[in-house]
Tab-separated table of C-alpha atoms and ligand atoms in Angstrom:
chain	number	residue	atom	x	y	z
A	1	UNK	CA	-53.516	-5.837	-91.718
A	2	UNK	CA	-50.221	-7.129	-90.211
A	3	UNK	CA	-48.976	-6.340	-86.834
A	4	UNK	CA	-45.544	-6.990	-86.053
A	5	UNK	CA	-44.206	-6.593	-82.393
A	6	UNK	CA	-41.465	-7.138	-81.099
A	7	UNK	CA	-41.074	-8.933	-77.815
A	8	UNK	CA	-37.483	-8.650	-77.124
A	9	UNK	CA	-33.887	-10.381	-78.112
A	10	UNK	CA	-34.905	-12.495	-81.330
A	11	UNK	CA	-38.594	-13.143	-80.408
A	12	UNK	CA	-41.734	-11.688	-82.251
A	13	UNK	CA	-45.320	-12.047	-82.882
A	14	UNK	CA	-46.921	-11.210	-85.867
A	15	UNK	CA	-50.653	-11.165	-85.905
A	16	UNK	CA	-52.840	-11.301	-88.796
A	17	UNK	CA	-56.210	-12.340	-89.440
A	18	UNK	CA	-57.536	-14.594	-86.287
A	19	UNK	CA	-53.496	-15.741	-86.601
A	20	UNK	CA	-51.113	-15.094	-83.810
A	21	UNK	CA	-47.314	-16.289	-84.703
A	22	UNK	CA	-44.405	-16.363	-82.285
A	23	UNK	CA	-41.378	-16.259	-83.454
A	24	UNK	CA	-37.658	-17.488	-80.812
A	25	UNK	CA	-40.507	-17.466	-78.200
A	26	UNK	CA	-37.759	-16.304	-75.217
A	27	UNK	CA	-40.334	-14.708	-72.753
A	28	UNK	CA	-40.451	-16.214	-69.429
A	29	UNK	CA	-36.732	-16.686	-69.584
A	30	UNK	CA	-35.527	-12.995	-70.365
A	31	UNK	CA	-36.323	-10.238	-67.741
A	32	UNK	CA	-36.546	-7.438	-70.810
A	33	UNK	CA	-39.130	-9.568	-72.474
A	34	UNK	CA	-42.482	-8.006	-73.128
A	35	UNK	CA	-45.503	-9.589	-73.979
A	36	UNK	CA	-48.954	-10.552	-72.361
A	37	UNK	CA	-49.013	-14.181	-72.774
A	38	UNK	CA	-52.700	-14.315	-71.224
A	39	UNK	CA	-54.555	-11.926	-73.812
A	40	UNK	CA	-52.532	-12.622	-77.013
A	41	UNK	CA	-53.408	-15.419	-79.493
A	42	UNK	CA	-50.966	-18.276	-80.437
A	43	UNK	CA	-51.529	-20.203	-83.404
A	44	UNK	CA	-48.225	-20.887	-84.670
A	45	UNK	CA	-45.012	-20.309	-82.944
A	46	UNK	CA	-41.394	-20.750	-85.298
A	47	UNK	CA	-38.742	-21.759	-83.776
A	48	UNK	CA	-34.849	-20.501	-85.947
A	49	UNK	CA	-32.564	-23.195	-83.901
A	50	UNK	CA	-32.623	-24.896	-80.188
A	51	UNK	CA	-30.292	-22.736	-78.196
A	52	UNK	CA	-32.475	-21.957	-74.930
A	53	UNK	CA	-32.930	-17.748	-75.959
A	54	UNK	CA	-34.589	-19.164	-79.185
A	55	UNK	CA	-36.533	-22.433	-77.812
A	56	UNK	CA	-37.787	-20.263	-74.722
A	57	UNK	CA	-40.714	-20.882	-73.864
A	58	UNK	CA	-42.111	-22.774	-77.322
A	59	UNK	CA	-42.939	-26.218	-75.934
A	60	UNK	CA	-45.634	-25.080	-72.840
A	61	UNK	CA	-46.866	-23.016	-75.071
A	62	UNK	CA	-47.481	-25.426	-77.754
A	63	UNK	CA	-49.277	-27.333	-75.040
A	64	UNK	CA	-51.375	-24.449	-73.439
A	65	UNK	CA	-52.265	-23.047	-76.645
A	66	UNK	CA	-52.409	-25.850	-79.073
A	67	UNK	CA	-50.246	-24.227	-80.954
A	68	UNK	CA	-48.153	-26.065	-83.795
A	69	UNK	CA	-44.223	-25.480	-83.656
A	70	UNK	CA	-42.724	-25.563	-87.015
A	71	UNK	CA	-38.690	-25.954	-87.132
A	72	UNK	CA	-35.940	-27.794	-88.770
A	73	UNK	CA	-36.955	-31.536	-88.684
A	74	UNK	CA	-34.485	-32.885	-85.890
A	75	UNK	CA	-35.771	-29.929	-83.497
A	76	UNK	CA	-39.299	-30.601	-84.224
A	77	UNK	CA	-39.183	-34.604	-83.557
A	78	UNK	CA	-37.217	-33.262	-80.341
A	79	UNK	CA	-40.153	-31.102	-79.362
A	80	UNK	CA	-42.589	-33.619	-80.258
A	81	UNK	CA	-40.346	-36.055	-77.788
A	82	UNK	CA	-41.284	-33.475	-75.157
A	83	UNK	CA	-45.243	-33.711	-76.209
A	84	UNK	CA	-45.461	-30.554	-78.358
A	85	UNK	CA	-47.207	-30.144	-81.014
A	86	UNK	CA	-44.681	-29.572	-83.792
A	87	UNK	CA	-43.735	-30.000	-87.510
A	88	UNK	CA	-41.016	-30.699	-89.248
A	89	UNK	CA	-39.290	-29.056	-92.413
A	90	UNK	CA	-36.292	-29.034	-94.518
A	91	UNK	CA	-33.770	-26.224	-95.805
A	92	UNK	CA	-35.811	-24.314	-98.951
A	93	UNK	CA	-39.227	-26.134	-98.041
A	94	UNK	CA	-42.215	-24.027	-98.126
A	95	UNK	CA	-44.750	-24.713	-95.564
A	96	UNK	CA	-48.253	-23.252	-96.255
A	97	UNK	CA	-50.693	-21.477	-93.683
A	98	UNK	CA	-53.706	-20.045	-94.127
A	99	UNK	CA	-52.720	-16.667	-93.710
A	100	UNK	CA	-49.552	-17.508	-96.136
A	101	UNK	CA	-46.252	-19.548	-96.315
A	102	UNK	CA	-42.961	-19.614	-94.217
A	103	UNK	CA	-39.608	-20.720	-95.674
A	104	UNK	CA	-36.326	-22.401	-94.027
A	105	UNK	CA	-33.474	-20.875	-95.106
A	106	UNK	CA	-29.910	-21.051	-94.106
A	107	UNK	CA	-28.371	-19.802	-90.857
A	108	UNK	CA	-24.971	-20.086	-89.510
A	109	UNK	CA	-24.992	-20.754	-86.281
A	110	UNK	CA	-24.492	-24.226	-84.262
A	111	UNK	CA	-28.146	-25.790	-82.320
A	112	UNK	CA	-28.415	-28.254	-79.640
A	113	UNK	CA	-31.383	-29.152	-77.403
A	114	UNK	CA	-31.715	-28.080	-73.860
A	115	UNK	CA	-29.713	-31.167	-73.033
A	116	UNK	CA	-26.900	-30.350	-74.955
A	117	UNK	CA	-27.554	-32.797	-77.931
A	118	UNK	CA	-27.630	-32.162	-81.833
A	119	UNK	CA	-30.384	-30.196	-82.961
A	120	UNK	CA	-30.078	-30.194	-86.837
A	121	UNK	CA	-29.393	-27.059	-88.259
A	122	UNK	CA	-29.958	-23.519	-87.735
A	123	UNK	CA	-32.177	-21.389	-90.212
A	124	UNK	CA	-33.309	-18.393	-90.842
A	125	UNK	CA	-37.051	-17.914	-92.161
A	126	UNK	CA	-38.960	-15.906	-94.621
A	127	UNK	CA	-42.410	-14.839	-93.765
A	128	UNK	CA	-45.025	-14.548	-96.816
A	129	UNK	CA	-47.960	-13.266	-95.468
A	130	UNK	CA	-50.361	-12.477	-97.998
A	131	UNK	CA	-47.514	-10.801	-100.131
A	132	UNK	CA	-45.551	-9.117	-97.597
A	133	UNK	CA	-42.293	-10.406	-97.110
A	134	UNK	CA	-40.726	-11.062	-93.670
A	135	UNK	CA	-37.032	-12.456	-93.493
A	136	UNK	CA	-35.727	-13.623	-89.622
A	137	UNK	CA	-32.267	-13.767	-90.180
A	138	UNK	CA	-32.415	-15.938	-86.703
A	139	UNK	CA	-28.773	-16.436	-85.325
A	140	UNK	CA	-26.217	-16.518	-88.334
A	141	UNK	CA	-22.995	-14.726	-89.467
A	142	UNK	CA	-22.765	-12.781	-92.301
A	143	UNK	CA	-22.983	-15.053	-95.381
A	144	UNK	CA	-23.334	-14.506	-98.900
A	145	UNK	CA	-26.698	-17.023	-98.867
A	146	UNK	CA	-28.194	-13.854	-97.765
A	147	UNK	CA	-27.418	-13.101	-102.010
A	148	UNK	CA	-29.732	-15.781	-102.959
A	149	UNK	CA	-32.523	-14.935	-100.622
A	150	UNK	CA	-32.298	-11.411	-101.663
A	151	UNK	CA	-32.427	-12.245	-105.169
A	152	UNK	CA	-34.756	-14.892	-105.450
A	153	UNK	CA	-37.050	-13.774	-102.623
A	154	UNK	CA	-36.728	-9.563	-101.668
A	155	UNK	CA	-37.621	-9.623	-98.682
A	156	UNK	CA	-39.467	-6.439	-97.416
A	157	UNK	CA	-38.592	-6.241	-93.950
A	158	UNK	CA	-35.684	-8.414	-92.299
A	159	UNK	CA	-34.838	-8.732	-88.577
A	160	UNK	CA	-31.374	-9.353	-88.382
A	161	UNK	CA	-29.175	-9.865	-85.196
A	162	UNK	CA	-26.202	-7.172	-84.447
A	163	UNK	CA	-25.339	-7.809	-81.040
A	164	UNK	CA	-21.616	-9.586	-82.227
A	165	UNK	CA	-20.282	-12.765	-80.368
A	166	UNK	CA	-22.892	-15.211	-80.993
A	167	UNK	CA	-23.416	-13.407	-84.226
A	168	UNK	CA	-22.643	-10.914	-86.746
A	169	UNK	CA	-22.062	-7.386	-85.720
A	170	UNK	CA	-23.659	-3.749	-86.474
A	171	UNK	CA	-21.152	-3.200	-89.909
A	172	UNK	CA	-22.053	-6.664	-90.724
A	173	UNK	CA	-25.714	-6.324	-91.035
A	174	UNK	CA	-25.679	-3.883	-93.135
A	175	UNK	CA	-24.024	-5.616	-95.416
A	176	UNK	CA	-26.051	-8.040	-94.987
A	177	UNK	CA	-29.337	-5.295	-95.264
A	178	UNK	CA	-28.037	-5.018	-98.877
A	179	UNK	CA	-27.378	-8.864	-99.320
A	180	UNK	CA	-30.732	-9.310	-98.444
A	181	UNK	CA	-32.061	-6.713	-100.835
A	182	UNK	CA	-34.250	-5.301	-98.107
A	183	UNK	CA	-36.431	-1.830	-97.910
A	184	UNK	CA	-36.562	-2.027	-93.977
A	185	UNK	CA	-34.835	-3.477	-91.296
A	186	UNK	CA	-35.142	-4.057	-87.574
A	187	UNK	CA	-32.077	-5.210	-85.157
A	188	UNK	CA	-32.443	-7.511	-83.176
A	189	UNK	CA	-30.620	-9.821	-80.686
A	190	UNK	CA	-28.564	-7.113	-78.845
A	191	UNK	CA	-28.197	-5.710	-75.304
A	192	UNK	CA	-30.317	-8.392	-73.820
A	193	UNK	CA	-27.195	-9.072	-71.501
A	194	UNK	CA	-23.466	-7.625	-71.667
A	195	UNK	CA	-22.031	-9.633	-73.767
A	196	UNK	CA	-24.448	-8.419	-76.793
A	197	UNK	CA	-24.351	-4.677	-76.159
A	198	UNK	CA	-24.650	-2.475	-79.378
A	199	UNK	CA	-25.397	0.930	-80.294
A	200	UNK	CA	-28.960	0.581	-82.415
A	201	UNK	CA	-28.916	4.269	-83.461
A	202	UNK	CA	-25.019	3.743	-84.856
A	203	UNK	CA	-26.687	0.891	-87.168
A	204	UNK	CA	-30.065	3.024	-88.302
A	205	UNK	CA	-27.431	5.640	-89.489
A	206	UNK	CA	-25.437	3.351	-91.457
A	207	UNK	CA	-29.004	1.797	-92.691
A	208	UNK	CA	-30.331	4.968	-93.522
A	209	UNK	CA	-27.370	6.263	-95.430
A	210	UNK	CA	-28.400	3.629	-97.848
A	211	UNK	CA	-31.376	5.039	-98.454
A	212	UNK	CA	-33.121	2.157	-96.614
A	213	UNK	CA	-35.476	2.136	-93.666
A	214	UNK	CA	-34.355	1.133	-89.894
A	215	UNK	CA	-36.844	1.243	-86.851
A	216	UNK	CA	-35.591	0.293	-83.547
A	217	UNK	CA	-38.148	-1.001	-81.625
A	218	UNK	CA	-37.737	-1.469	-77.599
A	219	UNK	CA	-39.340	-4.658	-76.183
A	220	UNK	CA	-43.182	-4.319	-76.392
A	221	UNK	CA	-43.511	-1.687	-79.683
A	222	UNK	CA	-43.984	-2.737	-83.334
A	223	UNK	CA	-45.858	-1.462	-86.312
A	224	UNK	CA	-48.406	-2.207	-89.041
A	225	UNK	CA	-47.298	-3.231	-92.463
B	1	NI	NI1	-28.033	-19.338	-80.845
B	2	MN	MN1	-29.131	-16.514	-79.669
């Protein structure tokens, strides 16, 4: 079984097996966050780019859970740098687990560190855990990349961001829902603060007139695939 919450803005945790992954780890940081950091398991934590609501709270983490960060290579070394336990990956390389394989794809976006200083680049990342396909769209525009992953990889379930200004927008993403060629979608990445305030329910009807799935999930809920 897979359990996928969601913790708030872009971060999740999927747990599977003995496995706990984080994913955009922005907990301690964002007031709307929800998850218990004490009673949870942390084995791997992904990180999409190095703006601070993605980063959060991956590098104490890493060190209080021995948990492995894997991101884009310039953000890992940087992590590493901050004594983090972290590895390093390419656009398209697949990194194997043992409870499956995650994939950086593209994003764009812009990263930096905490200090303001080039991070590489932004990705997205598709989740294969044991068959079931999870696509984090992590902070992009719409782009027509999202073809390729769609037709090379269908994802099942993609997370995609439709809070506008730092990202695409609600009419956007669904375009992008079809781009990606996926069943179900969750939005993510919206009213965590003003200036990323959109109507969910205005997005699940779009996403449902196509015949696809949307569930909006509020900080703390998720669901079994
Ligand atoms: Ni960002
Ligand atoms: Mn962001």
């Amino acid at each position: 079984m897979i359990s996928l919450q969601y913790i708030g803005h872009s971060a999740f945790y999927i747990k599977t097996g003995g496995y706990g992954i984080l994913i955009d780890p922005f907990i301690t940081g964002n007031p709307k966050a929800v998850f218990d950091l004490n009673n949870n398991i942390i084995t791997n934590i992904f990180v999409t780019h190095g703006h601070g609501d993605h980063l959060g709270d991956a590098i104490p983490l890493s060190k209080s859970h021995n948990a492995e960060i894997c991101t884009i290579f310039e953000l890992a070394n940087y992590c590493m740098s901050k004594g983090a336990k972290a590895h390093g990956a390419g656009m398209g390389g697949k990194i194997d687990f043992p409870w499956g394989s995650a994939r950086l794809l593209p994003a764009f976006h812009s990263s930096s560190t905490p200090e303001g200083y080039y991070a590489g680049m932004p990705a997205s990342i598709l989740f294969d855990i044991n068959g079931t396909k999870i696509y984090h769209a992590g902070d992009t525009c719409l782009n027509s990349e999202m073809k390729t992953v769609g037709e090379i990889y269908k994802p099942d379930i993609a997370l995609l961001p439709i809070g506008s200004n730092y990202t695409m927008d609600i009419e956007e993403a669904v375009v992008a829902s079809i781009w990606l060629n996926a069943k179900e979608v969750i939005p993510m990445h919206y009213n965590t603060f003003d200036l990323i305030k959109a109507d969910a329910l205005k997005f699940k009807t779009s996403i449902e007139a196509l015949n696809k799935k949307c569930t909006i999930l509020n900080p703390g809920e998720g669901i079994n695939l």
